[in-house]
């Protein structure tokens, strides 16, 4: 079980934890999140191939925010730079839904510097639109945002409404998200509309 995977006496010094493909799900998520938050020396964590739903994964991701040394998550070494903040460009194209959800609460650490964010081809789905939107809204210097092929559906409006007020934003790519004709017209014709692309 998760409790046996991380014995208390190892917690302060554990640097690498691989829990891939362990069929972990909702029942284990809260215990896992609580224990992960104690691993202050952790530099690598792999939770890929498990069965966490969106809400559970967001809870687990929240427990990682205070880990000062975590650089690699689910095999992706880009977690560290996002955690440290101050980025000008961030390319998360095709990294997968879990990594997008895990890094989203860290985007505000680059709020004053980030100008380009690529979240394309991650198929995050509509249920997590608000989680993504609230963190995108903090990026006050964002110029380009790529969200193509994420299956956001009705969540596109949630995301767009969150970022449309960013004065620097010039280019928004929303293709491949199942946006309906009415929503397309509403976004394109809005007084504050930015340059929007609806193709992939």
PDB file of C-alpha atoms in Angstrom:
ATOM      1  CA  UNK A   1       0.000   0.000   0.000  1.00  0.00           C
ATOM      2  CA  UNK A   2       0.918   3.654  -0.162  1.00  0.00           C
ATOM      3  CA  UNK A   3       1.666   3.763   3.550  1.00  0.00           C
ATOM      4  CA  UNK A   4       4.220   0.995   3.210  1.00  0.00           C
ATOM      5  CA  UNK A   5       5.808   2.665   0.186  1.00  0.00           C
ATOM      6  CA  UNK A   6       7.016   5.659   2.183  1.00  0.00           C
ATOM      7  CA  UNK A   7       8.079   4.643   5.716  1.00  0.00           C
ATOM      8  CA  UNK A   8       8.287   7.610   8.120  1.00  0.00           C
ATOM      9  CA  UNK A   9      12.026   7.292   8.824  1.00  0.00           C
ATOM     10  CA  UNK A  10      12.820   7.711   5.118  1.00  0.00           C
ATOM     11  CA  UNK A  11      10.523  10.624   4.435  1.00  0.00           C
ATOM     12  CA  UNK A  12      13.002  13.479   5.108  1.00  0.00           C
ATOM     13  CA  UNK A  13      15.681  12.086   2.784  1.00  0.00           C
ATOM     14  CA  UNK A  14      13.728  10.249   0.058  1.00  0.00           C
ATOM     15  CA  UNK A  15      14.870  11.727  -3.276  1.00  0.00           C
ATOM     16  CA  UNK A  16      13.153   9.518  -5.858  1.00  0.00           C
ATOM     17  CA  UNK A  17       9.762   7.811  -5.773  1.00  0.00           C
ATOM     18  CA  UNK A  18       8.392   5.625  -8.547  1.00  0.00           C
ATOM     19  CA  UNK A  19       4.744   4.581  -8.155  1.00  0.00           C
ATOM     20  CA  UNK A  20       3.986   4.018 -11.833  1.00  0.00           C
ATOM     21  CA  UNK A  21       1.263   1.564 -12.886  1.00  0.00           C
ATOM     22  CA  UNK A  22       0.154   0.635  -9.371  1.00  0.00           C
ATOM     23  CA  UNK A  23      -3.612   0.926  -9.974  1.00  0.00           C
ATOM     24  CA  UNK A  24      -3.785   3.713  -7.411  1.00  0.00           C
ATOM     25  CA  UNK A  25      -7.070   5.604  -7.452  1.00  0.00           C
ATOM     26  CA  UNK A  26      -9.484   7.702  -5.440  1.00  0.00           C
ATOM     27  CA  UNK A  27      -9.187   5.517  -2.314  1.00  0.00           C
ATOM     28  CA  UNK A  28      -5.450   6.131  -2.056  1.00  0.00           C
ATOM     29  CA  UNK A  29      -5.344   9.743  -3.240  1.00  0.00           C
ATOM     30  CA  UNK A  30      -5.785  11.552   0.088  1.00  0.00           C
ATOM     31  CA  UNK A  31      -3.223   9.397   1.908  1.00  0.00           C
ATOM     32  CA  UNK A  32      -0.799   9.811  -0.966  1.00  0.00           C
ATOM     33  CA  UNK A  33      -1.234  13.585  -1.060  1.00  0.00           C
ATOM     34  CA  UNK A  34      -0.648  13.882   2.688  1.00  0.00           C
ATOM     35  CA  UNK A  35       2.510  11.782   2.576  1.00  0.00           C
ATOM     36  CA  UNK A  36       3.937  13.445  -0.528  1.00  0.00           C
ATOM     37  CA  UNK A  37       3.755  16.843   1.159  1.00  0.00           C
ATOM     38  CA  UNK A  38       6.280  15.582   3.748  1.00  0.00           C
ATOM     39  CA  UNK A  39       8.953  14.593   1.223  1.00  0.00           C
ATOM     40  CA  UNK A  40      11.029  17.761   1.295  1.00  0.00           C
ATOM     41  CA  UNK A  41      14.066  16.149  -0.396  1.00  0.00           C
ATOM     42  CA  UNK A  42      12.107  14.631  -3.278  1.00  0.00           C
ATOM     43  CA  UNK A  43      13.567  15.451  -6.695  1.00  0.00           C
ATOM     44  CA  UNK A  44      11.829  12.843  -8.881  1.00  0.00           C
ATOM     45  CA  UNK A  45       8.254  11.537  -8.715  1.00  0.00           C
ATOM     46  CA  UNK A  46       6.428   9.281 -11.147  1.00  0.00           C
ATOM     47  CA  UNK A  47       2.714   8.624 -10.661  1.00  0.00           C
ATOM     48  CA  UNK A  48       1.883   7.874 -14.285  1.00  0.00           C
ATOM     49  CA  UNK A  49      -0.314   4.967 -15.298  1.00  0.00           C
ATOM     50  CA  UNK A  50      -2.565   5.113 -12.240  1.00  0.00           C
ATOM     51  CA  UNK A  51      -6.313   5.707 -12.044  1.00  0.00           C
ATOM     52  CA  UNK A  52      -6.684   9.091 -10.379  1.00  0.00           C
ATOM     53  CA  UNK A  53      -9.671  11.118 -11.530  1.00  0.00           C
ATOM     54  CA  UNK A  54      -9.397  14.831 -12.204  1.00  0.00           C
ATOM     55  CA  UNK A  55     -10.307  15.948  -8.676  1.00  0.00           C
ATOM     56  CA  UNK A  56      -7.910  13.494  -7.038  1.00  0.00           C
ATOM     57  CA  UNK A  57      -5.043  14.428  -9.304  1.00  0.00           C
ATOM     58  CA  UNK A  58      -5.591  18.131  -8.612  1.00  0.00           C
ATOM     59  CA  UNK A  59      -5.516  17.361  -4.869  1.00  0.00           C
ATOM     60  CA  UNK A  60      -2.281  15.397  -5.261  1.00  0.00           C
ATOM     61  CA  UNK A  61      -0.772  18.160  -7.385  1.00  0.00           C
ATOM     62  CA  UNK A  62      -1.577  20.698  -4.660  1.00  0.00           C
ATOM     63  CA  UNK A  63       0.512  18.670  -2.215  1.00  0.00           C
ATOM     64  CA  UNK A  64       3.561  19.117  -4.458  1.00  0.00           C
ATOM     65  CA  UNK A  65       3.527  22.920  -4.396  1.00  0.00           C
ATOM     66  CA  UNK A  66       5.674  23.178  -1.287  1.00  0.00           C
ATOM     67  CA  UNK A  67       8.323  20.659  -2.301  1.00  0.00           C
ATOM     68  CA  UNK A  68      11.498  22.732  -2.778  1.00  0.00           C
ATOM     69  CA  UNK A  69      13.544  20.216  -4.776  1.00  0.00           C
ATOM     70  CA  UNK A  70      11.044  18.486  -7.096  1.00  0.00           C
ATOM     71  CA  UNK A  71      12.332  18.794 -10.673  1.00  0.00           C
ATOM     72  CA  UNK A  72      10.960  15.743 -12.502  1.00  0.00           C
ATOM     73  CA  UNK A  73       7.303  14.688 -12.503  1.00  0.00           C
ATOM     74  CA  UNK A  74       6.066  11.674 -14.458  1.00  0.00           C
ATOM     75  CA  UNK A  75       9.334  11.629 -16.382  1.00  0.00           C
ATOM     76  CA  UNK A  76       9.094  15.282 -17.423  1.00  0.00           C
ATOM     77  CA  UNK A  77      12.089  17.371 -16.368  1.00  0.00           C
ATOM     78  CA  UNK A  78      10.291  20.621 -17.100  1.00  0.00           C
ATOM     79  CA  UNK A  79       8.526  20.619 -13.745  1.00  0.00           C
ATOM     80  CA  UNK A  80      11.475  22.235 -11.965  1.00  0.00           C
ATOM     81  CA  UNK A  81      11.653  25.392 -14.099  1.00  0.00           C
ATOM     82  CA  UNK A  82       7.884  25.873 -13.776  1.00  0.00           C
ATOM     83  CA  UNK A  83       8.161  25.448 -10.001  1.00  0.00           C
ATOM     84  CA  UNK A  84      10.941  28.035  -9.797  1.00  0.00           C
ATOM     85  CA  UNK A  85       9.021  30.561 -11.907  1.00  0.00           C
ATOM     86  CA  UNK A  86      10.198  33.592 -13.843  1.00  0.00           C
ATOM     87  CA  UNK A  87       9.709  31.911 -17.236  1.00  0.00           C
ATOM     88  CA  UNK A  88       9.222  33.868 -20.457  1.00  0.00           C
ATOM     89  CA  UNK A  89       8.045  30.920 -22.563  1.00  0.00           C
ATOM     90  CA  UNK A  90       6.513  27.617 -21.480  1.00  0.00           C
ATOM     91  CA  UNK A  91       6.005  24.708 -23.871  1.00  0.00           C
ATOM     92  CA  UNK A  92       3.769  21.970 -22.440  1.00  0.00           C
ATOM     93  CA  UNK A  93       2.511  20.705 -25.795  1.00  0.00           C
ATOM     94  CA  UNK A  94       1.689  17.012 -25.686  1.00  0.00           C
ATOM     95  CA  UNK A  95       2.986  16.428 -22.159  1.00  0.00           C
ATOM     96  CA  UNK A  96      -0.346  14.955 -21.043  1.00  0.00           C
ATOM     97  CA  UNK A  97      -3.293  15.981 -18.918  1.00  0.00           C
ATOM     98  CA  UNK A  98      -1.716  15.075 -15.575  1.00  0.00           C
ATOM     99  CA  UNK A  99       1.296  17.321 -16.039  1.00  0.00           C
ATOM    100  CA  UNK A 100      -0.853  20.237 -17.202  1.00  0.00           C
ATOM    101  CA  UNK A 101      -3.052  19.936 -14.102  1.00  0.00           C
ATOM    102  CA  UNK A 102      -0.012  19.580 -11.837  1.00  0.00           C
ATOM    103  CA  UNK A 103       1.809  22.621 -13.218  1.00  0.00           C
ATOM    104  CA  UNK A 104      -1.244  24.900 -13.477  1.00  0.00           C
ATOM    105  CA  UNK A 105      -1.046  26.145  -9.848  1.00  0.00           C
ATOM    106  CA  UNK A 106       2.609  27.018 -10.520  1.00  0.00           C
ATOM    107  CA  UNK A 107       1.973  29.226 -13.561  1.00  0.00           C
ATOM    108  CA  UNK A 108       1.331  32.292 -11.351  1.00  0.00           C
ATOM    109  CA  UNK A 109       4.995  32.085 -10.304  1.00  0.00           C
ATOM    110  CA  UNK A 110       5.719  33.390 -13.832  1.00  0.00           C
ATOM    111  CA  UNK A 111       2.782  35.812 -13.808  1.00  0.00           C
ATOM    112  CA  UNK A 112       4.859  38.895 -14.550  1.00  0.00           C
ATOM    113  CA  UNK A 113       7.205  37.337 -17.105  1.00  0.00           C
ATOM    114  CA  UNK A 114       5.415  34.656 -19.144  1.00  0.00           C
ATOM    115  CA  UNK A 115       4.531  35.804 -22.672  1.00  0.00           C
ATOM    116  CA  UNK A 116       3.982  32.487 -24.484  1.00  0.00           C
ATOM    117  CA  UNK A 117       2.195  29.360 -23.239  1.00  0.00           C
ATOM    118  CA  UNK A 118       1.640  26.245 -25.348  1.00  0.00           C
ATOM    119  CA  UNK A 119      -0.812  23.738 -23.848  1.00  0.00           C
ATOM    120  CA  UNK A 120      -1.784  22.094 -27.126  1.00  0.00           C
ATOM    121  CA  UNK A 121      -2.571  18.411 -27.695  1.00  0.00           C
ATOM    122  CA  UNK A 122      -3.072  17.355 -24.070  1.00  0.00           C
ATOM    123  CA  UNK A 123      -6.774  16.344 -24.214  1.00  0.00           C
ATOM    124  CA  UNK A 124      -7.460  17.729 -20.762  1.00  0.00           C
ATOM    125  CA  UNK A 125     -11.253  17.685 -21.279  1.00  0.00           C
ATOM    126  CA  UNK A 126     -14.006  20.062 -20.107  1.00  0.00           C
ATOM    127  CA  UNK A 127     -14.147  19.104 -16.419  1.00  0.00           C
ATOM    128  CA  UNK A 128     -10.904  20.850 -15.465  1.00  0.00           C
ATOM    129  CA  UNK A 129     -11.491  24.068 -17.406  1.00  0.00           C
ATOM    130  CA  UNK A 130     -12.011  26.147 -14.265  1.00  0.00           C
ATOM    131  CA  UNK A 131      -8.775  24.812 -12.721  1.00  0.00           C
ATOM    132  CA  UNK A 132      -6.843  25.861 -15.811  1.00  0.00           C
ATOM    133  CA  UNK A 133      -8.723  29.136 -16.225  1.00  0.00           C
ATOM    134  CA  UNK A 134      -8.113  30.509 -12.741  1.00  0.00           C
ATOM    135  CA  UNK A 135      -4.366  30.068 -13.130  1.00  0.00           C
ATOM    136  CA  UNK A 136      -4.242  31.415 -16.687  1.00  0.00           C
ATOM    137  CA  UNK A 137      -5.989  34.561 -15.490  1.00  0.00           C
ATOM    138  CA  UNK A 138      -2.916  35.496 -13.403  1.00  0.00           C
ATOM    139  CA  UNK A 139      -0.609  35.709 -16.435  1.00  0.00           C
ATOM    140  CA  UNK A 140      -0.750  39.455 -16.886  1.00  0.00           C
ATOM    141  CA  UNK A 141       1.905  39.650 -19.658  1.00  0.00           C
ATOM    142  CA  UNK A 142       0.733  36.725 -21.795  1.00  0.00           C
ATOM    143  CA  UNK A 143       0.838  37.430 -25.536  1.00  0.00           C
ATOM    144  CA  UNK A 144       0.158  34.022 -27.133  1.00  0.00           C
ATOM    145  CA  UNK A 145      -1.859  31.077 -25.819  1.00  0.00           C
ATOM    146  CA  UNK A 146      -2.173  27.756 -27.645  1.00  0.00           C
ATOM    147  CA  UNK A 147      -4.960  25.431 -26.479  1.00  0.00           C
ATOM    148  CA  UNK A 148      -5.610  23.428 -29.651  1.00  0.00           C
ATOM    149  CA  UNK A 149      -6.717  19.788 -29.427  1.00  0.00           C
ATOM    150  CA  UNK A 150      -7.637  19.676 -25.746  1.00  0.00           C
ATOM    151  CA  UNK A 151     -11.262  18.555 -26.011  1.00  0.00           C
ATOM    152  CA  UNK A 152     -12.395  21.418 -23.787  1.00  0.00           C
ATOM    153  CA  UNK A 153     -15.898  21.582 -25.265  1.00  0.00           C
ATOM    154  CA  UNK A 154     -18.047  23.990 -23.247  1.00  0.00           C
ATOM    155  CA  UNK A 155     -14.981  24.631 -21.057  1.00  0.00           C
ATOM    156  CA  UNK A 156     -13.523  26.783 -23.845  1.00  0.00           C
ATOM    157  CA  UNK A 157     -15.766  29.668 -22.783  1.00  0.00           C
ATOM    158  CA  UNK A 158     -14.652  29.312 -19.170  1.00  0.00           C
ATOM    159  CA  UNK A 159     -11.008  29.538 -20.217  1.00  0.00           C
ATOM    160  CA  UNK A 160     -11.538  32.308 -22.753  1.00  0.00           C
ATOM    161  CA  UNK A 161     -13.564  34.443 -20.343  1.00  0.00           C
ATOM    162  CA  UNK A 162     -10.706  34.134 -17.838  1.00  0.00           C
ATOM    163  CA  UNK A 163      -7.995  35.353 -20.215  1.00  0.00           C
ATOM    164  CA  UNK A 164      -9.808  37.854 -22.424  1.00  0.00           C
ATOM    165  CA  UNK A 165      -9.110  40.608 -19.933  1.00  0.00           C
ATOM    166  CA  UNK A 166      -5.336  40.205 -20.243  1.00  0.00           C
ATOM    167  CA  UNK A 167      -4.392  43.387 -22.072  1.00  0.00           C
ATOM    168  CA  UNK A 168      -1.222  41.995 -23.669  1.00  0.00           C
ATOM    169  CA  UNK A 169      -2.923  38.905 -25.125  1.00  0.00           C
ATOM    170  CA  UNK A 170      -2.939  39.012 -28.931  1.00  0.00           C
ATOM    171  CA  UNK A 171      -3.191  35.450 -30.209  1.00  0.00           C
ATOM    172  CA  UNK A 172      -5.396  32.607 -28.905  1.00  0.00           C
ATOM    173  CA  UNK A 173      -5.538  29.222 -30.638  1.00  0.00           C
ATOM    174  CA  UNK A 174      -8.648  27.207 -29.744  1.00  0.00           C
ATOM    175  CA  UNK A 175      -9.018  24.678 -32.564  1.00  0.00           C
ATOM    176  CA  UNK A 176      -9.817  21.032 -31.869  1.00  0.00           C
ATOM    177  CA  UNK A 177     -11.909  21.741 -28.782  1.00  0.00           C
ATOM    178  CA  UNK A 178     -15.417  21.137 -30.116  1.00  0.00           C
ATOM    179  CA  UNK A 179     -16.418  24.790 -29.937  1.00  0.00           C
ATOM    180  CA  UNK A 180     -19.999  25.295 -31.124  1.00  0.00           C
ATOM    181  CA  UNK A 181     -20.983  27.900 -33.743  1.00  0.00           C
ATOM    182  CA  UNK A 182     -22.691  30.207 -31.222  1.00  0.00           C
ATOM    183  CA  UNK A 183     -19.700  30.254 -28.899  1.00  0.00           C
ATOM    184  CA  UNK A 184     -17.406  30.951 -31.836  1.00  0.00           C
ATOM    185  CA  UNK A 185     -19.473  33.953 -32.875  1.00  0.00           C
ATOM    186  CA  UNK A 186     -19.802  35.239 -29.317  1.00  0.00           C
ATOM    187  CA  UNK A 187     -16.043  35.134 -28.788  1.00  0.00           C
ATOM    188  CA  UNK A 188     -15.101  36.580 -32.166  1.00  0.00           C
ATOM    189  CA  UNK A 189     -17.651  39.422 -31.999  1.00  0.00           C
ATOM    190  CA  UNK A 190     -17.110  40.365 -28.356  1.00  0.00           C
ATOM    191  CA  UNK A 191     -15.891  43.978 -27.908  1.00  0.00           C
ATOM    192  CA  UNK A 192     -12.774  42.779 -26.100  1.00  0.00           C
ATOM    193  CA  UNK A 193     -12.079  39.960 -28.577  1.00  0.00           C
ATOM    194  CA  UNK A 194      -8.512  38.921 -29.351  1.00  0.00           C
ATOM    195  CA  UNK A 195      -7.200  37.267 -32.517  1.00  0.00           C
ATOM    196  CA  UNK A 196      -8.677  33.771 -32.251  1.00  0.00           C
ATOM    197  CA  UNK A 197      -7.985  30.723 -34.409  1.00  0.00           C
ATOM    198  CA  UNK A 198     -10.433  27.823 -34.411  1.00  0.00           C
ATOM    199  CA  UNK A 199      -8.459  25.428 -36.575  1.00  0.00           C
ATOM    200  CA  UNK A 200      -5.676  22.987 -35.671  1.00  0.00           C
TER     201      UNK A 200
END
